[in-house]
PDB file of C-alpha atoms in Angstrom:
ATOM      1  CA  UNK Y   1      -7.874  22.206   8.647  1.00 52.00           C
ATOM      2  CA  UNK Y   2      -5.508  20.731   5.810  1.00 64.00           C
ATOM      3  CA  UNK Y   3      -6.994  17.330   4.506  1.00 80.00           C
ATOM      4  CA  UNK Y   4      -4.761  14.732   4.957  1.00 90.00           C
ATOM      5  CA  UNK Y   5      -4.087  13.286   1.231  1.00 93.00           C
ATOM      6  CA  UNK Y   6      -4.132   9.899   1.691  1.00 96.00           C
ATOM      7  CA  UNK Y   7      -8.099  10.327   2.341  1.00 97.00           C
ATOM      8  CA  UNK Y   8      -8.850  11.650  -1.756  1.00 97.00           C
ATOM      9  CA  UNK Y   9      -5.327   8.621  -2.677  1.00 97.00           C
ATOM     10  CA  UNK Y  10      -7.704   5.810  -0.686  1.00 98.00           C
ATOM     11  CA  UNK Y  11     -10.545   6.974  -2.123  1.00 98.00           C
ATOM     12  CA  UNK Y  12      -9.717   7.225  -5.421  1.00 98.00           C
ATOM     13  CA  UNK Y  13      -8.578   3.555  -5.329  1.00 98.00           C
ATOM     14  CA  UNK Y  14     -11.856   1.706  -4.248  1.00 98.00           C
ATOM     15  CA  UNK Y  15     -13.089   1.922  -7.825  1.00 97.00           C
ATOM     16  CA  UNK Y  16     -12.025  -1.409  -9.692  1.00 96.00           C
ATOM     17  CA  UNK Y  17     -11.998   0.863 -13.106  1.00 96.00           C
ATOM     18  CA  UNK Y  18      -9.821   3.673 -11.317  1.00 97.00           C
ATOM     19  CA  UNK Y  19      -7.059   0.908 -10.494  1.00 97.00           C
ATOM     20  CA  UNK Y  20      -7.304  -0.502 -14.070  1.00 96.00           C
ATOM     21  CA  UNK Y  21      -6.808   2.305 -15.630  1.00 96.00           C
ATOM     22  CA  UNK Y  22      -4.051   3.416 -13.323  1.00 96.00           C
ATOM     23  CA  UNK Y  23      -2.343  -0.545 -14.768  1.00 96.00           C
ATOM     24  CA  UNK Y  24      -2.900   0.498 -18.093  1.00 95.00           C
ATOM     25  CA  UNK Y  25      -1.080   3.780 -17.782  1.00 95.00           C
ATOM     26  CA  UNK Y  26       2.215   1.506 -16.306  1.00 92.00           C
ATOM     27  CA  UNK Y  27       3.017   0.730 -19.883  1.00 90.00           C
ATOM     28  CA  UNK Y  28       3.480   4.711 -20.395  1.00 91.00           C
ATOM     29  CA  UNK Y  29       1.292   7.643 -20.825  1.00 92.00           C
ATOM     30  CA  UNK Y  30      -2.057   7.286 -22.717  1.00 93.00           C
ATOM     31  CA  UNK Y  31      -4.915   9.455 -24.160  1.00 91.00           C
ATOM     32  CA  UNK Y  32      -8.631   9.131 -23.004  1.00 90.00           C
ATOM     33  CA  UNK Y  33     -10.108   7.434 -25.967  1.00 90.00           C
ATOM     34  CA  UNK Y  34      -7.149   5.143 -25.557  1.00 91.00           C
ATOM     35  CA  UNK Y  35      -7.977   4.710 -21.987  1.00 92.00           C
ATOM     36  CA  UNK Y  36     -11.823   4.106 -22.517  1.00 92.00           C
ATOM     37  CA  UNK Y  37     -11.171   1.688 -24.647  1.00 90.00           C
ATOM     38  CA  UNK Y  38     -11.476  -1.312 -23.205  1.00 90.00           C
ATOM     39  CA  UNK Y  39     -13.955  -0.865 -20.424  1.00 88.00           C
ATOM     40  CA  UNK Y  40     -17.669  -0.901 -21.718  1.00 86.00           C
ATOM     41  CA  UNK Y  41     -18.435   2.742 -20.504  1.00 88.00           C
ATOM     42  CA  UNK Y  42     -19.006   6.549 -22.047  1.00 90.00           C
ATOM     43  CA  UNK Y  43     -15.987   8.962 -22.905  1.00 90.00           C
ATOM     44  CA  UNK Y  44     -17.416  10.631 -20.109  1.00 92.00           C
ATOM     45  CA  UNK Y  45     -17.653   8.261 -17.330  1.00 94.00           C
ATOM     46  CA  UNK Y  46     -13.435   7.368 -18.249  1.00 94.00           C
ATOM     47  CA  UNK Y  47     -13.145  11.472 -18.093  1.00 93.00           C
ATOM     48  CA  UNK Y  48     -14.897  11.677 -14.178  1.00 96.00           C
ATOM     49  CA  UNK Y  49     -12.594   8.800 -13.164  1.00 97.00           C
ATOM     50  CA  UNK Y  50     -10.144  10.805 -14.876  1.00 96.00           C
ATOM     51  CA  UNK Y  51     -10.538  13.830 -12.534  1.00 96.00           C
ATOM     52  CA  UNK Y  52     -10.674  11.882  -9.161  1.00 97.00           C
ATOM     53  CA  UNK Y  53      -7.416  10.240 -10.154  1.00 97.00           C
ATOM     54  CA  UNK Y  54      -6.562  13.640 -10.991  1.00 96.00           C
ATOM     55  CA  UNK Y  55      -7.225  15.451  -8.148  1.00 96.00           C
ATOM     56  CA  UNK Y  56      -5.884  12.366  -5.910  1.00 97.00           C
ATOM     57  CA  UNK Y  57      -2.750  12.945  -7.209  1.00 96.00           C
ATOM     58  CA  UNK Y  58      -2.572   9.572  -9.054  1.00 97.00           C
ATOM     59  CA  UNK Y  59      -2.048  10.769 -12.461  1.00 97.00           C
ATOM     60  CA  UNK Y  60      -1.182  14.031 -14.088  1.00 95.00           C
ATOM     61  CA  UNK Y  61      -2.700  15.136 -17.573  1.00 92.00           C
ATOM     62  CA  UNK Y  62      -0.811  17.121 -20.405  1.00 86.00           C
ATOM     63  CA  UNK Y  63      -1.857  20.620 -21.370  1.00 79.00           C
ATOM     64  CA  UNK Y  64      -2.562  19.574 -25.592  1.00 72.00           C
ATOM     65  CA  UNK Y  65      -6.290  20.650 -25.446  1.00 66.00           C
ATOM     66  CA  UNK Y  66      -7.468  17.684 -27.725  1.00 70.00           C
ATOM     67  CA  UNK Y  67      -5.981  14.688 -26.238  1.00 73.00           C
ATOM     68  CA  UNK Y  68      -4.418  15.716 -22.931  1.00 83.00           C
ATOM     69  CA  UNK Y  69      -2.631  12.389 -22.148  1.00 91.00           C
ATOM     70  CA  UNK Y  70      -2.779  11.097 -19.148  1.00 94.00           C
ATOM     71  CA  UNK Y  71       0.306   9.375 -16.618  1.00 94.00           C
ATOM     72  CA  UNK Y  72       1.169   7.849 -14.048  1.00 94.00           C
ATOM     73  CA  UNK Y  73       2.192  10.466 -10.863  1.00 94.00           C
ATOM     74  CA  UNK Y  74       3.767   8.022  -8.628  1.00 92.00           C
ATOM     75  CA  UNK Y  75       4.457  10.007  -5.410  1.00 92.00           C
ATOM     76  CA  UNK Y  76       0.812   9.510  -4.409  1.00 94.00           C
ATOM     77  CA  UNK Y  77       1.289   5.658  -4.495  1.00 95.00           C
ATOM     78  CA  UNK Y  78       4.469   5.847  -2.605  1.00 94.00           C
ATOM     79  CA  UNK Y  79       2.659   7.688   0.194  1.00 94.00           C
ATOM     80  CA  UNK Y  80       0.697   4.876   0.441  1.00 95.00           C
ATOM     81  CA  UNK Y  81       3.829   2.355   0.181  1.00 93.00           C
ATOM     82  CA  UNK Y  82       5.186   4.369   3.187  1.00 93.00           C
ATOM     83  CA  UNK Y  83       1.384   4.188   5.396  1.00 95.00           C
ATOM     84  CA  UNK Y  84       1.930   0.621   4.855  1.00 94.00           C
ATOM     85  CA  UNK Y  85       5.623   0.875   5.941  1.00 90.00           C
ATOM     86  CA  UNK Y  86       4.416   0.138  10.059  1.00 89.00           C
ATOM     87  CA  UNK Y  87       2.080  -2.838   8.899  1.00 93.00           C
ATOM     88  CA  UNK Y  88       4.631  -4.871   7.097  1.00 89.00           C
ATOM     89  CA  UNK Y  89       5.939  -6.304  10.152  1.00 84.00           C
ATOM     90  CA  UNK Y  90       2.498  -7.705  10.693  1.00 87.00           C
ATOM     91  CA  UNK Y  91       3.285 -10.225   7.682  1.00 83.00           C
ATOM     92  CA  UNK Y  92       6.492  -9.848   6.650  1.00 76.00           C
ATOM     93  CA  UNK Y  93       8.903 -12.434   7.554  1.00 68.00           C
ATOM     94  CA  UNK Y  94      10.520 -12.359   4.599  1.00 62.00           C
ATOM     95  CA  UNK Y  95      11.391  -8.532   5.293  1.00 61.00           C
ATOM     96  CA  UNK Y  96      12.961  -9.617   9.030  1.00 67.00           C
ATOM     97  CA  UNK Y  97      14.955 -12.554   7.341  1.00 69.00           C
ATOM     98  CA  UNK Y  98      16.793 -10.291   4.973  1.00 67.00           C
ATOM     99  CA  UNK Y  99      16.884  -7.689   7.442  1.00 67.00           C
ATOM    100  CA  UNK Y 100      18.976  -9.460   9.944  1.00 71.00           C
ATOM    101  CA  UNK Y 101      20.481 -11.334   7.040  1.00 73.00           C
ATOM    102  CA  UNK Y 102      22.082  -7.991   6.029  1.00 71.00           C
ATOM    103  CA  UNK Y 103      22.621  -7.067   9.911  1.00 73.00           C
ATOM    104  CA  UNK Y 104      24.788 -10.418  10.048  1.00 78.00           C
ATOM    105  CA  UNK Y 105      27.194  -9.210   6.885  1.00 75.00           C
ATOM    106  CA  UNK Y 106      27.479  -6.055   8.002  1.00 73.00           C
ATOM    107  CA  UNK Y 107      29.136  -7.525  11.151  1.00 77.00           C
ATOM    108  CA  UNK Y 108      31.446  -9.863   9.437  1.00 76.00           C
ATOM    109  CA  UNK Y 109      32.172  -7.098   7.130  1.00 73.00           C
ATOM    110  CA  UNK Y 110      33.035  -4.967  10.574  1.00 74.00           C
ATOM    111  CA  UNK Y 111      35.178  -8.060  11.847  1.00 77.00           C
ATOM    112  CA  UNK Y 112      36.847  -8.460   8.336  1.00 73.00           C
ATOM    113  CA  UNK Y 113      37.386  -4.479   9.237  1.00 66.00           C
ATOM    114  CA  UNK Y 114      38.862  -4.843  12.577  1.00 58.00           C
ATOM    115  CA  UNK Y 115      41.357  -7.761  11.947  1.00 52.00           C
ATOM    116  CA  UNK Y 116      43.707  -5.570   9.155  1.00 45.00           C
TER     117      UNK Y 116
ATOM    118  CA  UNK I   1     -20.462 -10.758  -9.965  1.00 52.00           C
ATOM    119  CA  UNK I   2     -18.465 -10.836  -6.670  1.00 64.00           C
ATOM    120  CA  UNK I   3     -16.705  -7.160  -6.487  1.00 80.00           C
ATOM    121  CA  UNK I   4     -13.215  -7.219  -5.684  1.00 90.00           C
ATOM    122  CA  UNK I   5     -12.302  -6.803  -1.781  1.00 93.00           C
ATOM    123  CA  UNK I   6     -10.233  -4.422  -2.961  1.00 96.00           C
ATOM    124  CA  UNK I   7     -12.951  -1.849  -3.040  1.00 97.00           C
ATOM    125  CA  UNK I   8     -13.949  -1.956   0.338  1.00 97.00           C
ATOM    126  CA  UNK I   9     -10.242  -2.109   1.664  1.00 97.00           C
ATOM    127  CA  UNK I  10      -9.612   1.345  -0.149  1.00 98.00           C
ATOM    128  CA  UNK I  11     -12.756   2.761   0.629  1.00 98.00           C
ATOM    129  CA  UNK I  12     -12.047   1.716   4.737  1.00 98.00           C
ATOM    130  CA  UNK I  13      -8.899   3.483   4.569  1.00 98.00           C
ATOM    131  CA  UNK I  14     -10.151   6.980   2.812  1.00 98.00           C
ATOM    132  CA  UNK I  15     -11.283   7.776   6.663  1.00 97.00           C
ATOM    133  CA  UNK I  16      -8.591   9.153   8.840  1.00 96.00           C
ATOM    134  CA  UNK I  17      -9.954   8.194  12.038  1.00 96.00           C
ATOM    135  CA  UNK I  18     -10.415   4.194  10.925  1.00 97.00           C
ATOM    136  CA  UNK I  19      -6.721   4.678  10.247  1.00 97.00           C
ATOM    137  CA  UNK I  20      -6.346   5.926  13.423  1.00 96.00           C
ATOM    138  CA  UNK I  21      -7.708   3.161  14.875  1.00 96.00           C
ATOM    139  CA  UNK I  22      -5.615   0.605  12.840  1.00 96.00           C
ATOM    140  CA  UNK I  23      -2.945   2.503  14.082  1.00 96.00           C
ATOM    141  CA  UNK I  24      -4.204   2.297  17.849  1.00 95.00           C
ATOM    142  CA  UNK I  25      -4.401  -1.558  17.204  1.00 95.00           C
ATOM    143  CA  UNK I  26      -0.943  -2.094  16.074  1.00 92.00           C
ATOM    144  CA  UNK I  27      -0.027  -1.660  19.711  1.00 90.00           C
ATOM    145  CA  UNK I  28      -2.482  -4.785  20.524  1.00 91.00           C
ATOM    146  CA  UNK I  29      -6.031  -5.100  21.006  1.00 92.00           C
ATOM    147  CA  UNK I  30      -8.419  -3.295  22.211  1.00 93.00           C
ATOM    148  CA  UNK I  31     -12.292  -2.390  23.385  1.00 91.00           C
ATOM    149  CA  UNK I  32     -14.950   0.357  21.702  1.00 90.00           C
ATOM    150  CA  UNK I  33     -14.250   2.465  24.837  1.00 90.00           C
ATOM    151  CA  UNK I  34     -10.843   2.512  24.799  1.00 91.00           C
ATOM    152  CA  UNK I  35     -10.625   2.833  20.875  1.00 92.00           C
ATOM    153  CA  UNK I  36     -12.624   5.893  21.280  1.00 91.00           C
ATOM    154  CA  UNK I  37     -11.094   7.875  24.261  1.00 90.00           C
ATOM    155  CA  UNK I  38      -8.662   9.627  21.678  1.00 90.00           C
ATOM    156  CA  UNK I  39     -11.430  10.695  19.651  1.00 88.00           C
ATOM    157  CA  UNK I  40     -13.759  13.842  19.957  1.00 86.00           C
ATOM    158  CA  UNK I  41     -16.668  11.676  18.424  1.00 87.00           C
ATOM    159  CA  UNK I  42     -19.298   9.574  20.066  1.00 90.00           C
ATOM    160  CA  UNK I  43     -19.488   5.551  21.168  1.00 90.00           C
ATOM    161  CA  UNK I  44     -21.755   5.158  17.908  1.00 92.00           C
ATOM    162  CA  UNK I  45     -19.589   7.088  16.031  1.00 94.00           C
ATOM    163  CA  UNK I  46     -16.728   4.756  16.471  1.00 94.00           C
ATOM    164  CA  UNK I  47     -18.837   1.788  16.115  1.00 93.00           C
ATOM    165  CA  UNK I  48     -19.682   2.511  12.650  1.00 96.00           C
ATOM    166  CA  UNK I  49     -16.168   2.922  12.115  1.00 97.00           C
ATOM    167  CA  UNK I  50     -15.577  -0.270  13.492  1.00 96.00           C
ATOM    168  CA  UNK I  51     -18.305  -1.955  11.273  1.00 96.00           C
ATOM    169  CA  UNK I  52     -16.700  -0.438   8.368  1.00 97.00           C
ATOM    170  CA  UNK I  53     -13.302  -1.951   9.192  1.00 97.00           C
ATOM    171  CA  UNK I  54     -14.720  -5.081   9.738  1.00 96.00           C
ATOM    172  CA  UNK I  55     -16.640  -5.273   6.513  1.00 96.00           C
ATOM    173  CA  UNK I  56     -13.451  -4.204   5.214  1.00 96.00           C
ATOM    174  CA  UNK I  57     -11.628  -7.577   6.653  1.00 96.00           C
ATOM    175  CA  UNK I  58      -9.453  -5.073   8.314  1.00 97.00           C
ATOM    176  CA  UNK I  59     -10.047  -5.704  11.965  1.00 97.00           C
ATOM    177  CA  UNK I  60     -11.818  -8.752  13.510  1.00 95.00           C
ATOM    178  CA  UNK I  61     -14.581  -8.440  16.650  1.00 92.00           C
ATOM    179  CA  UNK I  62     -14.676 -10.390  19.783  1.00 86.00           C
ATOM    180  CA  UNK I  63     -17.542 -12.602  20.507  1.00 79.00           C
ATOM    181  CA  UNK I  64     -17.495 -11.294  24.163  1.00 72.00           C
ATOM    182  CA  UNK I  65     -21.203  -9.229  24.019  1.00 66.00           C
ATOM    183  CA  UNK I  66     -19.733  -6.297  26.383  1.00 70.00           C
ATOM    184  CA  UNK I  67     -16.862  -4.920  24.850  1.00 73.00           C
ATOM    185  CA  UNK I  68     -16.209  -7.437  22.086  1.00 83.00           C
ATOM    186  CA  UNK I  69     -12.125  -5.919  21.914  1.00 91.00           C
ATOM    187  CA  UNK I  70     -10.583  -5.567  18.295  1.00 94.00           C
ATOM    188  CA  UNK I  71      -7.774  -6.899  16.517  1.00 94.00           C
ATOM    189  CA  UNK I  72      -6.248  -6.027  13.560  1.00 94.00           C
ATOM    190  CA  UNK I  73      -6.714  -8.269  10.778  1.00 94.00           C
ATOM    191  CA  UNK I  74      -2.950  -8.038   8.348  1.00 92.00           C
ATOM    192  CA  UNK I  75      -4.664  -9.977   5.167  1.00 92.00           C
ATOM    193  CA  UNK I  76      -6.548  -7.118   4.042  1.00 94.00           C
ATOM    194  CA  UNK I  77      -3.378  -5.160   4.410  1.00 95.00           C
ATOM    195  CA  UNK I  78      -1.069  -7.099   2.961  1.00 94.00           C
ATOM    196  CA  UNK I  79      -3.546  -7.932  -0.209  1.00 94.00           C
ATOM    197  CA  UNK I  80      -2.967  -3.798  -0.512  1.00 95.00           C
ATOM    198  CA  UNK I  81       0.681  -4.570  -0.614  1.00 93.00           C
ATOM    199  CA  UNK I  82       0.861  -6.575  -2.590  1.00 93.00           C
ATOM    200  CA  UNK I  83      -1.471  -4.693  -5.246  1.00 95.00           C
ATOM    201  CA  UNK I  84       1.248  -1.731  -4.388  1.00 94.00           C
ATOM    202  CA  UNK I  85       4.218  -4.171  -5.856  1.00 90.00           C
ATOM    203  CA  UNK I  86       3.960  -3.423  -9.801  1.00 89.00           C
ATOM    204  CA  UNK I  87       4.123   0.276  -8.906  1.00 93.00           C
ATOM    205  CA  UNK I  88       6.680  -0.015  -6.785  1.00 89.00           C
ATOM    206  CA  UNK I  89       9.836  -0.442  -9.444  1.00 84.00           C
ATOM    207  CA  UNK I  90       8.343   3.430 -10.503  1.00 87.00           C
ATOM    208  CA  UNK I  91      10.177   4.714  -7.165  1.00 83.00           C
ATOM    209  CA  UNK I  92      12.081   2.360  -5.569  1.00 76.00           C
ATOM    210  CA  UNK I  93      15.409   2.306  -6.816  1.00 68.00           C
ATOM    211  CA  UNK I  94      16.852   1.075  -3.383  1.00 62.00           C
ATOM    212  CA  UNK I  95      14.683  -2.283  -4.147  1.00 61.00           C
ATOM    213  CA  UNK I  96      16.413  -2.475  -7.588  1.00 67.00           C
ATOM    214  CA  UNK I  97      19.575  -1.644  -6.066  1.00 69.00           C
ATOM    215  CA  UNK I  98      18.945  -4.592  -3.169  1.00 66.00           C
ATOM    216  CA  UNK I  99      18.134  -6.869  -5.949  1.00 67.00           C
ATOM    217  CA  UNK I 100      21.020  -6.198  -7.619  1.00 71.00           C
ATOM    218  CA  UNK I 101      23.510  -6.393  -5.008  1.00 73.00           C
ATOM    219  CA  UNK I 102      21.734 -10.140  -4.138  1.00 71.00           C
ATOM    220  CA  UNK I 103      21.973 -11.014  -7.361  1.00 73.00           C
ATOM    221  CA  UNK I 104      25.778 -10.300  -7.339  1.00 78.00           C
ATOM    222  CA  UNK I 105      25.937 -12.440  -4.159  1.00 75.00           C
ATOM    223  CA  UNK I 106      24.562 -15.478  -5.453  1.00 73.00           C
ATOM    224  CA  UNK I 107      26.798 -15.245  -8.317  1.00 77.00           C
ATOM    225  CA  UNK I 108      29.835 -15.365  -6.535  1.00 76.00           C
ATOM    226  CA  UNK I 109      28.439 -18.054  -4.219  1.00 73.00           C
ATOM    227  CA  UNK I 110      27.814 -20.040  -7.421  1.00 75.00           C
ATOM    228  CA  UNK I 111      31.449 -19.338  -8.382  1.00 76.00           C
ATOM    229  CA  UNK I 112      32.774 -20.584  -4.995  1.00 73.00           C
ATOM    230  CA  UNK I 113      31.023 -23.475  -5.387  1.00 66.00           C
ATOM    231  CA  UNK I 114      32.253 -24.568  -8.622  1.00 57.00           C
ATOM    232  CA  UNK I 115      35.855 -24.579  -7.589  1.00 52.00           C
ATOM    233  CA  UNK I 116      35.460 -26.562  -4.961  1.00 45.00           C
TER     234      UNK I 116
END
């Protein structure tokens, strides 16, 4: 049976250092001493992180032996933008307003059509 | 130190039959039993789904003693959301593109209403 990804995407994001580090690599790619830096924890620990967020999907890792630096994969987070995708309604009004907002000018815009 | 709720929100979600259930409780709520027909697992299996998801703030319980029916609970969800929304710019062009296209919108408003 074929694991469904989003299990290893979730799970690599209930670890308050495995989401930091994930916002630190938003301002671009980044190196693991770089990474470690400033959380209070061994090159080592940041490494294990390193390979669930790895393995998730979360973040790819260069091939340069020494420093392989580490960024952002977003594809993994999207899946997880899309999950939510059925939820939203649950919350968003906002989303419905400009929904039907754009609904109504694509009717005028019909109308405008119809009239030349 | 209080941990961030974001930890057990993630760590609910890792499971893909609690996200079946969320799922299953999108169409409204409902009891243990009927939450766990679908499944191949046992009544106490589900229930320490269920306790998960609640711990999770994901689903709220009933007070009723008997079947105490489910609901899903959107704050948790949303709070991932909302997490989600300094990633999102990495993929979503169509948002930029939305934002754009409002933008341009208000601007000619603006320029309407200065004429007047």
């Amino acid at each position: 049976m074929r694991l469904d990804p989003l299990n290893s995407t979730f799970g690599a994001l209930a670890d308050p250092t495995r989401r930091a580090i994930l916002a630190r690599l938003l301002a671009g790619e980044a190196s693991v001493k770089e990474l470690a830096k400033p959380f209070d924890i061994s090159l080592q620990a940041i490494s294990k992180h390193l390979k669930v967020l790895e393995r998730a999907g979360l973040i790819i890792r260069g091939r340069e032996a020494q420093s392989r630096p580490c960024r952002i994969r977003p594809t993994a987070l999207k899946d997880i933008d899309e999950w939510l995708m059925r939820y939203r309604r649950l919350w968003d009004e906002r989303f419905d307003r400009l929904e039907m907002y754009l609904q109504g000018l694509q009717t005028r815009e019909k109308r405008h059509g119809s009239k030349k």
